[in-house]
Amino acid sequence: METYNNVVLEQLPKHLKRYVVAQQYERYTALDQALWRYVMRQNYSFLKDVAYYPYIPGLKKAGLSIAHIPDLQQMNDSLKLIGWGAVTVDGFIPPAAFMEFQAHRVLVIAADIRQLEHIEYTPAPDIIHESSGHAPIIGEPDYAVYLQYFGEIGTKALLSRKDFELYEAIRHLSILKEHAGTTEAELAEAENKLKTVQDNMGEPSEMALLSRLHWWTVEYGLIGSLDDPKIYGAGLLSSIGESASCMQKSVPKLPYDLNTVAYTYDITKPQPQLFVTPDFEHLMDVLNQFADTMAFRLGGKQSLEKAIDCQAICTSVYSSGLQVSGIFKAANADQSISYIQTTGPTALAFSGEQLAGHGISYHREGFGSPVGYLTGSNKDLADFSDEELSAYGISQGKRCSLRYSSGIVVEGVVLEVMRQAGKVVLISFDDCEVYRNDPKEIYFKPEWGTYDMAVGTEIISVFAGAADKDAYESIGEEIAEPSAVLYTQNEDSKLLSLHALIGTLRSGSFDTEHWTDIFDQLSAEITDNWLALVELYEIAWANYAYDLAESAQGKLKTIITIRPSLKKLIDDGLRVAKEESLNNH
């Protein structure tokens, strides 16, 4: 993993560190820097009036500037002062991992930057969106608390297989859209795949619903009054197109509440409506209302059934505090839970730490155990004293027969009684049989080896992932480094070279001859030259060379006649360059 000097990052768990890659700052081209500069100037010009927070102070607090793509170490030097950090990753990472980074107060930033043709907006994660969108508002204490808390809730959310299919389809389409060599056929195939998945999602999972709340707040949220809202969502703050269009009256502004979970979203299109919160405290209230409906707070049979439907690693928590992590399958058809069963590698933990000797190598073929009260007792077995255990025949080396009120029977020789925090959490048996007579079911046979029986009267919580992720997951395999080719490094090496020359012109003393030489190489027939010409226009204006600026503007007008779709981008670029020059003068 790439290491940055920030104590927040040093405390990240190992299973998250494997997603972190080196930023490789030297890979950013002069064209990439020009892209950043253009977008950030446009953002400042517009957002200084409609953003919720002071834009420039927010950027500085996060270690960002308008002038150049951020260096992650510089960002961390600034963010650590407010208890946050930032890491670079290779594009999309799984939603659960993204949420967990957020819970640890770490911003996940894609190392790549969008292509010139997607300068207004890209559905793929890129450094413009992740840094200039998310980072500046972290300095708002109430919002930072909300963001971290959202991550904590999101880490618990149960997913479905359909969620994973949707994530993969969106990831694939977004990457294709940002790679210069993608064909129309490849794009159409990916779009059809995404639509097919979207049309067959079925009942939305907890993560799917939670992601909607995340989208309409963290990414596309407005704050204030319905009549005069301000932007705080990162998706809007980093989109020079939608940040302006979204404030028009034609885009409905609705009050943000729990009903917002009913609104789906499409990351590839402008949003048809936006939601306004009166303040950040209201965001916390709505999030808690939703969290109260989630399996990690409710527990019980319905929550366990959600975990079974996931067909992914989840954790069920007994009333004793014992945590069972694995892929759950149906074990009984009772009205309440009488027996839980996992399939494949399973681990047992307490308070998020794996119990010694009870990892996936030991429980590699699954785990099963009864849930409930012993017959004739209204006390949780977890709370039994040593004397009460002995009264039921539960003593080391002795054979006992435990009958549950559900009808399940556990018969065997007691090997060990394990306590955690004063509670009995696990009883291990030798020569053990577990069964129920009515209906006749066999859960465990003596020849299968040691039987480890979890203790507890009910399942009080169910959540996504393993209780001790570092112990459960394989941490030896690092995620591959991003490819050496950034999104913007297309085949037009001449354009990249010209932007590099403009970079030397910008950083050195103004030289009319140097400016003219670059200008003469920029043909108005090549419409991708528009950003380079805007840069030359800005440099000329800043140095009072108005005749040169007029020449650049002339070529840009020609480009507009060839590609009218570039008119707004070009006009906005000229306007902001002139405004900045006049302000500096």
Coordinates of C-alpha atoms in Angstrom, one line a residue:
M1 CA 0.0 0.0 0.0
E2 CA 1.1 3.6 -0.6
T3 CA 1.9 5.2 2.7
Y4 CA 1.0 8.8 3.6
N5 CA 2.0 10.6 6.7
N6 CA -1.3 10.8 8.6
V7 CA -2.1 9.0 11.8
V8 CA -5.7 8.5 10.6
L9 CA -4.4 6.3 7.8
E10 CA -2.1 4.4 10.1
Q11 CA -5.1 3.2 12.0
L12 CA -6.9 1.8 9.0
P13 CA -7.5 -2.0 9.2
K14 CA -5.4 -4.2 7.0
H15 CA -8.3 -5.4 4.8
L16 CA -8.9 -1.8 3.7
K17 CA -5.2 -0.9 3.1
R18 CA -5.1 -3.4 0.3
Y19 CA -7.3 -1.1 -1.8
V20 CA -4.9 1.8 -1.5
V21 CA -2.6 2.4 -4.5
A22 CA 0.1 4.9 -5.3
Q23 CA -1.0 8.2 -6.8
Q24 CA 2.0 8.4 -9.1
Y25 CA 1.7 12.2 -9.4
E26 CA 4.3 12.3 -12.2
R27 CA 1.8 10.6 -14.6
Y28 CA -0.4 13.6 -14.8
T29 CA 0.1 15.4 -18.1
A30 CA 0.0 19.1 -18.7
L31 CA -3.4 18.4 -20.4
D32 CA -4.6 16.8 -17.1
Q33 CA -3.5 19.9 -15.2
A34 CA -5.3 22.1 -17.7
L35 CA -8.5 20.0 -17.2
W36 CA -8.2 20.4 -13.5
R37 CA -7.5 24.2 -13.7
Y38 CA -10.5 24.7 -16.1
V39 CA -13.0 22.9 -14.0
M40 CA -11.8 24.4 -10.7
R41 CA -12.0 27.9 -12.2
Q42 CA -15.5 27.3 -13.5
N43 CA -16.4 25.9 -10.1
Y44 CA -15.1 28.9 -8.2
S45 CA -16.8 31.4 -10.6
F46 CA -20.2 29.8 -10.1
L47 CA -20.0 28.1 -6.7
K48 CA -18.8 31.1 -4.8
D49 CA -22.5 32.2 -5.0
V50 CA -24.4 28.9 -4.7
A51 CA -22.2 26.6 -2.6
Y52 CA -23.2 26.2 1.0
Y53 CA -19.7 26.9 2.4
P54 CA -17.0 29.4 1.4
Y55 CA -15.4 27.6 -1.5
I56 CA -11.8 28.8 -1.4
P57 CA -11.4 28.5 2.4
G58 CA -12.8 25.0 2.1
L59 CA -10.3 24.1 -0.6
K60 CA -7.4 25.4 1.4
K61 CA -8.5 23.5 4.6
A62 CA -8.5 20.3 2.5
G63 CA -5.1 21.0 1.0
L64 CA -6.4 21.8 -2.5
S65 CA -5.9 24.6 -4.9
I66 CA -7.4 25.8 -8.2
A67 CA -4.0 25.9 -9.9
H68 CA -3.0 22.2 -9.9
I69 CA -4.1 18.6 -9.3
P70 CA -3.8 17.9 -5.6
D71 CA -0.9 15.9 -4.2
L72 CA -2.3 13.3 -1.7
Q73 CA 0.4 14.0 0.8
Q74 CA -0.4 17.7 0.8
M75 CA -4.0 16.8 1.2
N76 CA -3.2 14.6 4.2
D77 CA -1.1 17.2 5.8
S78 CA -4.2 19.5 5.8
L79 CA -6.9 16.9 6.5
K80 CA -5.1 15.4 9.5
L81 CA -5.6 18.7 11.3
I82 CA -9.3 18.1 11.3
G83 CA -9.1 14.3 12.0
W84 CA -9.5 13.0 8.5
G85 CA -7.3 11.5 5.8
A86 CA -7.3 10.7 2.1
V87 CA -6.1 7.7 -0.1
T88 CA -5.9 7.0 -3.8
V89 CA -7.6 3.9 -5.2
D90 CA -7.9 2.5 -8.7
G91 CA -11.4 3.7 -9.7
F92 CA -14.4 1.9 -8.3
I93 CA -14.1 -0.1 -5.1
P94 CA -17.0 -2.3 -3.6
P95 CA -19.7 -0.2 -1.9
A96 CA -19.1 -1.8 1.5
A97 CA -15.4 -0.9 1.4
F98 CA -16.2 2.6 0.4
M99 CA -18.5 3.0 3.3
E100 CA -16.0 1.5 5.7
F101 CA -13.3 4.0 4.6
Q102 CA -15.8 6.7 5.3
A103 CA -16.5 5.3 8.7
H104 CA -12.8 5.5 9.5
R105 CA -12.8 9.2 8.4
V106 CA -10.9 8.6 5.2
L107 CA -11.8 10.0 1.8
V108 CA -11.4 7.6 -1.1
I109 CA -10.0 9.4 -4.2
A110 CA -9.7 7.8 -7.6
A111 CA -6.2 8.4 -9.0
D112 CA -7.4 9.0 -12.6
I113 CA -8.8 12.2 -14.1
R114 CA -11.5 12.4 -16.7
Q115 CA -11.0 12.8 -20.5
L116 CA -11.3 16.2 -22.2
E117 CA -14.6 15.1 -23.9
H118 CA -16.1 14.5 -20.4
I119 CA -14.8 17.7 -18.8
E120 CA -18.3 18.7 -17.6
Y121 CA -19.2 15.4 -16.0
T122 CA -18.1 11.8 -15.8
P123 CA -19.9 8.8 -14.2
A124 CA -16.6 7.2 -13.4
P125 CA -14.8 8.1 -10.2
D126 CA -12.0 10.7 -10.8
I127 CA -9.8 13.0 -8.8
I128 CA -11.8 16.1 -9.7
H129 CA -15.0 14.7 -8.2
E130 CA -13.5 12.9 -5.3
S131 CA -11.2 15.7 -4.1
S132 CA -12.8 19.0 -5.1
G133 CA -16.3 17.6 -4.5
H134 CA -16.0 15.8 -1.2
A135 CA -12.9 17.3 0.6
P136 CA -13.7 21.0 0.9
I137 CA -16.8 20.5 3.0
I138 CA -15.1 18.2 5.5
G139 CA -14.2 21.3 7.4
E140 CA -17.9 21.7 8.4
P141 CA -18.0 19.8 11.7
D142 CA -21.6 18.8 11.6
Y143 CA -21.3 17.5 8.1
A144 CA -18.1 15.6 8.9
V145 CA -19.9 13.9 11.7
Y146 CA -22.7 12.9 9.4
L147 CA -20.3 11.6 6.7
Q148 CA -18.5 9.4 9.2
Y149 CA -21.8 8.2 10.8
F150 CA -23.2 7.3 7.4
G151 CA -20.1 5.2 6.8
E152 CA -20.7 3.4 10.0
I153 CA -24.3 2.6 9.1
G154 CA -23.4 1.7 5.6
T155 CA -20.8 -0.8 6.7
K156 CA -23.6 -2.7 8.4
A157 CA -26.0 -2.7 5.4
L158 CA -27.0 -6.0 3.9
L159 CA -26.4 -6.4 0.1
S160 CA -27.9 -8.7 -2.4
R161 CA -26.4 -10.6 -5.3
K162 CA -28.2 -8.1 -7.5
D163 CA -26.4 -5.3 -5.8
F164 CA -23.1 -6.8 -6.8
E165 CA -24.3 -7.3 -10.4
L166 CA -25.4 -3.7 -10.5
Y167 CA -22.1 -2.5 -9.1
E168 CA -20.1 -4.5 -11.7
A169 CA -22.3 -3.3 -14.6
I170 CA -22.0 0.4 -13.5
R171 CA -18.3 0.0 -13.0
H172 CA -17.8 -1.6 -16.4
L173 CA -19.8 1.1 -18.2
S174 CA -18.2 4.0 -16.4
I175 CA -14.7 2.7 -17.3
L176 CA -15.6 2.2 -20.9
K177 CA -17.0 5.7 -21.1
E178 CA -13.6 7.1 -19.9
H179 CA -11.3 5.1 -22.1
A180 CA -10.5 6.7 -25.4
G181 CA -10.4 3.5 -27.4
T182 CA -13.9 2.3 -26.5
T183 CA -16.1 1.5 -29.6
E184 CA -19.8 2.3 -30.0
A185 CA -20.6 -1.4 -30.0
E186 CA -18.8 -2.0 -26.7
L187 CA -20.6 1.0 -25.2
A188 CA -24.0 -0.1 -26.4
E189 CA -23.4 -3.6 -25.0
A190 CA -22.4 -2.3 -21.6
E191 CA -25.4 0.1 -21.5
N192 CA -27.8 -2.8 -22.4
K193 CA -26.2 -4.9 -19.7
L194 CA -26.7 -2.2 -17.1
K195 CA -30.3 -1.7 -18.2
T196 CA -31.0 -5.4 -18.0
V197 CA -29.6 -5.5 -14.4
Q198 CA -31.5 -2.4 -13.4
D199 CA -34.8 -3.7 -14.7
N200 CA -34.5 -7.0 -12.8
M201 CA -33.3 -5.8 -9.4
G202 CA -36.3 -7.1 -7.5
E203 CA -36.9 -5.9 -3.9
P204 CA -34.1 -3.3 -3.0
S205 CA -31.7 -4.4 -0.3
E206 CA -30.6 -2.3 2.7
M207 CA -27.5 -1.2 0.8
A208 CA -29.6 -0.3 -2.3
L209 CA -31.9 1.9 -0.2
L210 CA -29.1 3.4 1.8
S211 CA -27.2 4.2 -1.4
R212 CA -30.2 6.3 -2.5
L213 CA -29.9 8.4 0.7
H214 CA -26.2 8.7 0.1
W215 CA -26.8 9.9 -3.4
W216 CA -29.4 12.5 -2.5
T217 CA -27.3 13.9 0.3
V218 CA -23.6 13.3 0.1
E219 CA -23.5 13.4 -3.7
Y220 CA -26.4 15.6 -4.8
G221 CA -27.7 17.3 -1.7
L222 CA -29.0 20.8 -1.3
I223 CA -29.3 22.7 2.0
G224 CA -31.4 25.6 3.2
S225 CA -34.9 26.6 2.2
L226 CA -36.8 25.1 -0.8
D227 CA -36.9 28.6 -2.3
D228 CA -33.2 29.4 -1.9
P229 CA -31.1 26.3 -1.4
K230 CA -27.3 26.0 -1.5
I231 CA -25.2 23.2 -2.9
Y232 CA -23.3 20.8 -0.6
G233 CA -23.4 17.5 -2.6
A234 CA -20.0 16.5 -4.1
G235 CA -21.5 15.4 -7.4
L236 CA -22.9 18.8 -8.0
L237 CA -19.8 20.6 -6.6
S238 CA -17.6 18.8 -9.1
S239 CA -19.8 19.0 -12.2
I240 CA -19.5 22.4 -14.0
G241 CA -22.5 21.5 -16.1
E242 CA -25.0 20.3 -13.5
S243 CA -24.0 22.7 -10.7
A244 CA -25.4 25.4 -12.9
S245 CA -28.4 23.6 -14.4
C246 CA -29.6 22.1 -11.2
M247 CA -30.4 25.5 -9.7
Q248 CA -32.9 26.3 -12.4
K249 CA -36.6 26.2 -11.5
S250 CA -37.2 23.5 -14.0
V251 CA -35.4 21.0 -11.6
P252 CA -37.9 20.3 -8.7
K253 CA -36.6 20.9 -5.2
L254 CA -38.2 18.5 -2.7
P255 CA -37.9 18.4 1.1
Y256 CA -35.5 15.7 2.2
D257 CA -37.1 13.0 4.5
L258 CA -37.3 9.2 4.8
N259 CA -39.5 9.0 1.7
T260 CA -36.5 9.9 -0.3
V261 CA -35.5 6.2 -0.3
A262 CA -38.3 5.7 -2.9
Y263 CA -36.4 7.7 -5.5
T264 CA -33.9 5.8 -7.6
Y265 CA -31.1 7.5 -9.5
D266 CA -29.1 7.1 -12.7
I267 CA -25.4 8.1 -12.4
T268 CA -25.1 8.6 -16.2
K269 CA -27.8 11.4 -16.5
P270 CA -28.6 14.8 -14.9
Q271 CA -30.9 14.3 -11.9
P272 CA -34.6 14.9 -12.5
Q273 CA -35.1 16.3 -9.0
L274 CA -33.1 17.3 -5.9
F275 CA -33.7 17.2 -2.2
V276 CA -33.2 20.0 0.3
T277 CA -32.4 19.5 4.0
P278 CA -32.8 22.4 6.4
D279 CA -29.6 21.6 8.2
F280 CA -27.1 18.8 8.7
E281 CA -28.8 17.7 12.0
H282 CA -31.9 16.8 9.9
L283 CA -29.7 14.4 7.8
M284 CA -28.7 12.6 11.0
D285 CA -32.4 12.3 12.0
V286 CA -33.4 10.8 8.7
L287 CA -30.4 8.4 8.7
N288 CA -31.3 7.2 12.1
Q289 CA -34.9 6.7 11.1
F290 CA -33.7 4.4 8.3
A291 CA -31.2 2.6 10.4
D292 CA -34.0 1.7 12.8
T293 CA -35.4 -0.5 10.0
M294 CA -32.1 -2.3 9.3
A295 CA -31.2 -5.8 10.4
F296 CA -28.3 -4.8 12.5
R297 CA -30.7 -2.9 14.8
L298 CA -33.7 -5.2 14.6
G299 CA -32.2 -8.8 14.7
G300 CA -34.7 -11.7 14.7
K301 CA -35.9 -14.1 12.1
Q302 CA -36.7 -11.5 9.4
S303 CA -33.2 -10.1 9.6
L304 CA -31.6 -13.6 9.4
E305 CA -33.7 -14.3 6.4
K306 CA -32.3 -11.1 4.7
A307 CA -28.8 -12.5 5.4
I308 CA -29.8 -15.9 3.9
D309 CA -31.1 -14.1 0.8
C310 CA -27.8 -12.2 0.5
Q311 CA -25.8 -15.4 -0.2
A312 CA -22.8 -13.4 1.0
I313 CA -20.7 -13.2 4.2
C314 CA -22.8 -11.8 7.0
T315 CA -22.7 -11.8 10.8
S316 CA -25.4 -12.9 13.2
V317 CA -25.1 -11.8 16.9
Y318 CA -26.4 -14.0 19.7
S319 CA -27.8 -12.4 22.8
S320 CA -24.6 -13.5 24.6
G321 CA -22.6 -11.3 22.3
L322 CA -21.2 -14.2 20.3
Q323 CA -20.8 -13.2 16.6
V324 CA -21.1 -15.9 13.9
S325 CA -19.7 -14.8 10.5
G326 CA -20.3 -16.8 7.3
I327 CA -22.8 -17.4 4.5
F328 CA -26.1 -18.3 6.1
K329 CA -28.6 -20.9 4.8
A330 CA -32.1 -21.9 5.9
A331 CA -32.0 -24.2 8.9
N332 CA -35.6 -24.4 10.0
A333 CA -39.1 -23.3 9.2
D334 CA -40.1 -22.2 12.7
Q335 CA -41.9 -18.9 13.4
S336 CA -38.9 -17.9 15.5
I337 CA -35.3 -18.8 15.1
S338 CA -34.5 -22.2 16.7
Y339 CA -31.3 -23.0 14.8
I340 CA -28.9 -21.1 12.6
Q341 CA -26.7 -22.7 9.9
T342 CA -23.8 -21.5 7.7
T343 CA -22.2 -23.1 4.8
G344 CA -18.5 -22.9 4.0
P345 CA -15.8 -21.0 5.9
T346 CA -17.2 -19.5 9.2
A347 CA -15.6 -17.6 12.1
L348 CA -16.7 -16.9 15.6
A349 CA -15.9 -13.6 17.3
F350 CA -16.8 -11.4 20.3
S351 CA -16.8 -7.6 20.2
G352 CA -15.3 -7.7 16.8
E353 CA -12.3 -9.9 17.7
Q354 CA -12.1 -13.5 16.4
L355 CA -12.1 -16.1 19.2
A356 CA -8.8 -18.1 19.3
G357 CA -9.1 -21.3 17.4
H358 CA -12.4 -20.5 15.9
G359 CA -11.4 -19.0 12.5
I360 CA -12.3 -20.1 9.0
S361 CA -9.7 -22.8 8.9
Y362 CA -11.3 -24.6 11.8
H363 CA -15.0 -24.0 10.8
R364 CA -14.2 -24.4 7.1
E365 CA -17.3 -26.5 6.3
G366 CA -19.8 -24.3 8.1
F367 CA -21.3 -23.9 11.6
G368 CA -24.7 -24.6 13.2
S369 CA -26.2 -24.0 16.6
P370 CA -29.5 -23.8 18.4
V371 CA -31.1 -20.5 19.5
G372 CA -33.4 -20.1 22.5
Y373 CA -34.2 -21.1 26.1
L374 CA -33.6 -24.4 27.7
T375 CA -36.8 -26.3 28.6
G376 CA -38.0 -25.3 32.0
S377 CA -35.9 -22.1 32.2
N378 CA -36.7 -18.5 31.5
K379 CA -33.1 -17.4 31.9
D380 CA -30.6 -17.0 29.1
L381 CA -28.0 -19.8 29.3
A382 CA -25.4 -17.1 28.7
D383 CA -26.2 -15.7 32.1
F384 CA -25.9 -19.0 34.0
S385 CA -23.5 -19.1 37.0
D386 CA -21.2 -22.1 37.4
E387 CA -23.6 -23.6 39.9
E388 CA -26.5 -23.2 37.5
L389 CA -24.5 -24.8 34.7
S390 CA -23.7 -27.8 37.0
A391 CA -27.4 -28.1 37.8
Y392 CA -28.1 -28.8 34.1
G393 CA -25.2 -31.2 34.0
I394 CA -22.9 -28.8 32.2
S395 CA -19.5 -29.6 33.7
Q396 CA -16.2 -30.3 32.0
G397 CA -15.8 -34.1 31.3
K398 CA -19.4 -35.0 32.0
R399 CA -22.1 -36.1 29.6
C400 CA -25.2 -34.0 29.6
S401 CA -28.4 -33.7 27.6
L402 CA -29.7 -30.1 26.9
R403 CA -33.2 -29.8 25.7
Y404 CA -34.4 -26.6 24.1
S405 CA -38.0 -25.3 24.3
S406 CA -38.0 -25.6 20.4
G407 CA -37.6 -29.3 20.7
I408 CA -33.9 -29.4 19.7
V409 CA -31.7 -31.7 21.9
V410 CA -27.9 -31.5 22.3
E411 CA -26.3 -34.6 23.9
G412 CA -22.6 -35.0 24.4
V413 CA -19.6 -34.8 26.7
V414 CA -18.7 -31.3 27.8
L415 CA -15.2 -30.3 26.7
E416 CA -15.1 -26.6 27.5
V417 CA -17.3 -23.8 28.6
M418 CA -16.1 -20.4 27.2
R419 CA -17.0 -17.1 28.8
Q420 CA -16.5 -13.6 27.4
A421 CA -17.2 -10.5 29.5
G422 CA -18.8 -12.7 32.2
K423 CA -21.2 -14.4 29.8
V424 CA -21.2 -18.0 28.6
V425 CA -20.8 -17.7 24.8
L426 CA -19.7 -21.2 23.6
I427 CA -19.9 -24.8 25.0
S428 CA -17.9 -27.4 23.2
F429 CA -18.9 -31.1 23.2
D430 CA -17.3 -34.4 22.2
D431 CA -19.2 -37.5 21.1
C432 CA -22.2 -35.2 20.4
E433 CA -25.5 -35.6 18.6
V434 CA -27.8 -32.7 17.9
Y435 CA -31.4 -33.5 16.7
R436 CA -35.1 -32.8 16.9
N437 CA -37.7 -35.5 16.9
D438 CA -40.8 -33.6 15.8
P439 CA -40.2 -33.0 13.0
K440 CA -37.3 -35.5 12.8
E441 CA -34.1 -33.5 12.0
I442 CA -30.4 -34.4 12.5
Y443 CA -28.2 -31.3 12.9
F444 CA -24.9 -33.0 14.1
K445 CA -23.6 -36.5 14.4
P446 CA -20.8 -37.8 16.8
E447 CA -18.6 -38.9 13.9
W448 CA -18.3 -35.3 12.7
G449 CA -16.0 -34.4 15.5
T450 CA -16.2 -31.6 18.1
Y451 CA -19.5 -29.8 18.3
D452 CA -19.2 -26.1 19.3
M453 CA -22.6 -24.8 20.5
A454 CA -23.2 -21.1 20.5
V455 CA -25.1 -19.7 23.5
G456 CA -28.0 -17.2 23.4
T457 CA -31.8 -17.0 23.5
E458 CA -32.1 -14.8 20.3
I459 CA -30.3 -13.3 17.4
I460 CA -30.2 -9.6 18.4
S461 CA -28.4 -8.2 15.3
V462 CA -27.5 -9.2 11.7
F463 CA -25.1 -7.2 9.6
A464 CA -23.0 -7.4 6.4
G465 CA -19.5 -8.8 6.4
A466 CA -17.4 -10.5 9.0
A467 CA -17.2 -9.4 12.6
D468 CA -13.4 -9.4 12.4
K469 CA -12.7 -8.7 8.8
D470 CA -8.9 -8.7 9.1
A471 CA -9.0 -12.2 10.6
Y472 CA -11.7 -13.5 8.2
E473 CA -10.5 -12.1 4.9
S474 CA -7.4 -12.9 3.0
I475 CA -5.1 -9.9 3.4
G476 CA -2.0 -11.4 1.6
E477 CA -3.2 -10.4 -1.9
E478 CA -2.8 -6.8 -2.8
I479 CA -5.1 -5.1 -5.3
A480 CA -3.3 -4.5 -8.6
E481 CA -1.8 -1.1 -9.2
P482 CA -3.6 1.1 -11.8
S483 CA -2.4 0.8 -15.3
A484 CA 0.3 3.2 -16.5
V485 CA -2.2 4.9 -18.9
L486 CA -4.4 7.5 -17.4
Y487 CA -7.8 8.2 -18.9
T488 CA -6.7 11.3 -20.7
Q489 CA -3.5 9.9 -22.2
N490 CA -5.0 9.2 -25.7
E491 CA -3.1 8.8 -28.9
D492 CA -2.8 12.5 -29.6
S493 CA 0.7 13.0 -28.5
K494 CA 1.0 16.3 -30.3
L495 CA -1.8 17.8 -28.2
L496 CA -0.1 16.6 -25.0
S497 CA 3.1 18.1 -26.2
L498 CA 1.5 21.5 -26.9
H499 CA -0.1 21.5 -23.5
A500 CA 3.3 20.8 -22.0
L501 CA 4.7 23.9 -23.9
I502 CA 1.8 26.0 -22.6
G503 CA 2.8 24.8 -19.1
T504 CA 6.3 26.1 -19.5
L505 CA 4.8 29.4 -20.8
R506 CA 2.6 29.6 -17.8
S507 CA 5.4 28.9 -15.3
G508 CA 8.0 31.2 -16.8
S509 CA 8.1 34.8 -17.8
F510 CA 5.8 35.8 -20.6
D511 CA 7.4 35.5 -24.0
T512 CA 5.3 36.8 -27.0
E513 CA 7.4 34.7 -29.5
H514 CA 6.9 31.5 -27.5
W515 CA 3.2 32.2 -27.2
T516 CA 2.9 32.8 -31.0
D517 CA 4.9 29.6 -31.8
I518 CA 2.5 27.5 -29.8
F519 CA -0.5 29.3 -31.2
D520 CA 0.6 28.7 -34.8
Q521 CA 0.6 25.0 -34.1
L522 CA -3.0 24.9 -32.9
S523 CA -5.2 24.4 -35.9
A524 CA -8.8 25.5 -35.4
E525 CA -9.8 22.5 -37.5
I526 CA -8.8 20.2 -34.7
T527 CA -11.6 20.9 -32.2
D528 CA -9.8 19.2 -29.3
N529 CA -7.5 22.2 -29.3
W530 CA -10.2 24.4 -27.7
L531 CA -8.8 24.0 -24.1
A532 CA -5.3 24.8 -25.2
L533 CA -6.6 28.0 -27.0
V534 CA -8.5 29.0 -23.9
E535 CA -5.3 28.6 -21.9
L536 CA -3.4 30.8 -24.3
Y537 CA -6.2 33.4 -24.2
E538 CA -6.0 33.5 -20.4
I539 CA -2.2 33.9 -20.4
A540 CA -2.4 36.6 -23.0
W541 CA -5.1 38.5 -21.1
A542 CA -3.1 38.2 -17.8
N543 CA -0.1 39.8 -19.6
Y544 CA -2.0 42.6 -21.3
A545 CA -1.4 41.1 -24.7
Y546 CA -4.9 41.8 -25.9
D547 CA -4.1 41.5 -29.6
L548 CA -2.9 37.9 -28.9
A549 CA -5.9 37.2 -26.8
E550 CA -8.1 38.3 -29.7
S551 CA -6.3 36.0 -32.1
A552 CA -7.0 33.0 -29.8
Q553 CA -10.6 34.1 -29.5
G554 CA -10.8 34.1 -33.3
K555 CA -9.7 30.5 -33.6
L556 CA -12.1 29.5 -30.9
K557 CA -15.0 31.1 -32.8
T558 CA -14.0 28.9 -35.7
I559 CA -14.1 25.8 -33.5
I560 CA -17.6 26.8 -32.4
T561 CA -18.8 26.9 -35.9
I562 CA -17.4 23.4 -36.5
R563 CA -18.6 22.0 -33.1
P564 CA -21.5 24.1 -31.7
S565 CA -21.7 21.8 -28.7
L566 CA -18.5 23.4 -27.4
K567 CA -19.9 26.9 -27.4
K568 CA -20.8 27.0 -23.7
L569 CA -17.5 25.5 -22.6
I570 CA -15.5 27.9 -24.7
D571 CA -17.6 31.0 -23.7
D572 CA -17.4 30.1 -20.1
G573 CA -13.6 29.6 -20.4
L574 CA -13.2 33.0 -22.0
R575 CA -15.4 34.7 -19.5
V576 CA -13.7 33.3 -16.4
A577 CA -10.2 34.0 -17.9
K578 CA -11.2 37.6 -18.4
E579 CA -12.8 38.0 -15.0
E580 CA -9.7 36.5 -13.3
S581 CA -7.4 38.8 -15.2
L582 CA -9.4 41.9 -14.4
N583 CA -9.6 41.0 -10.7
N584 CA -5.9 40.5 -10.5
H585 CA -5.2 43.7 -12.3

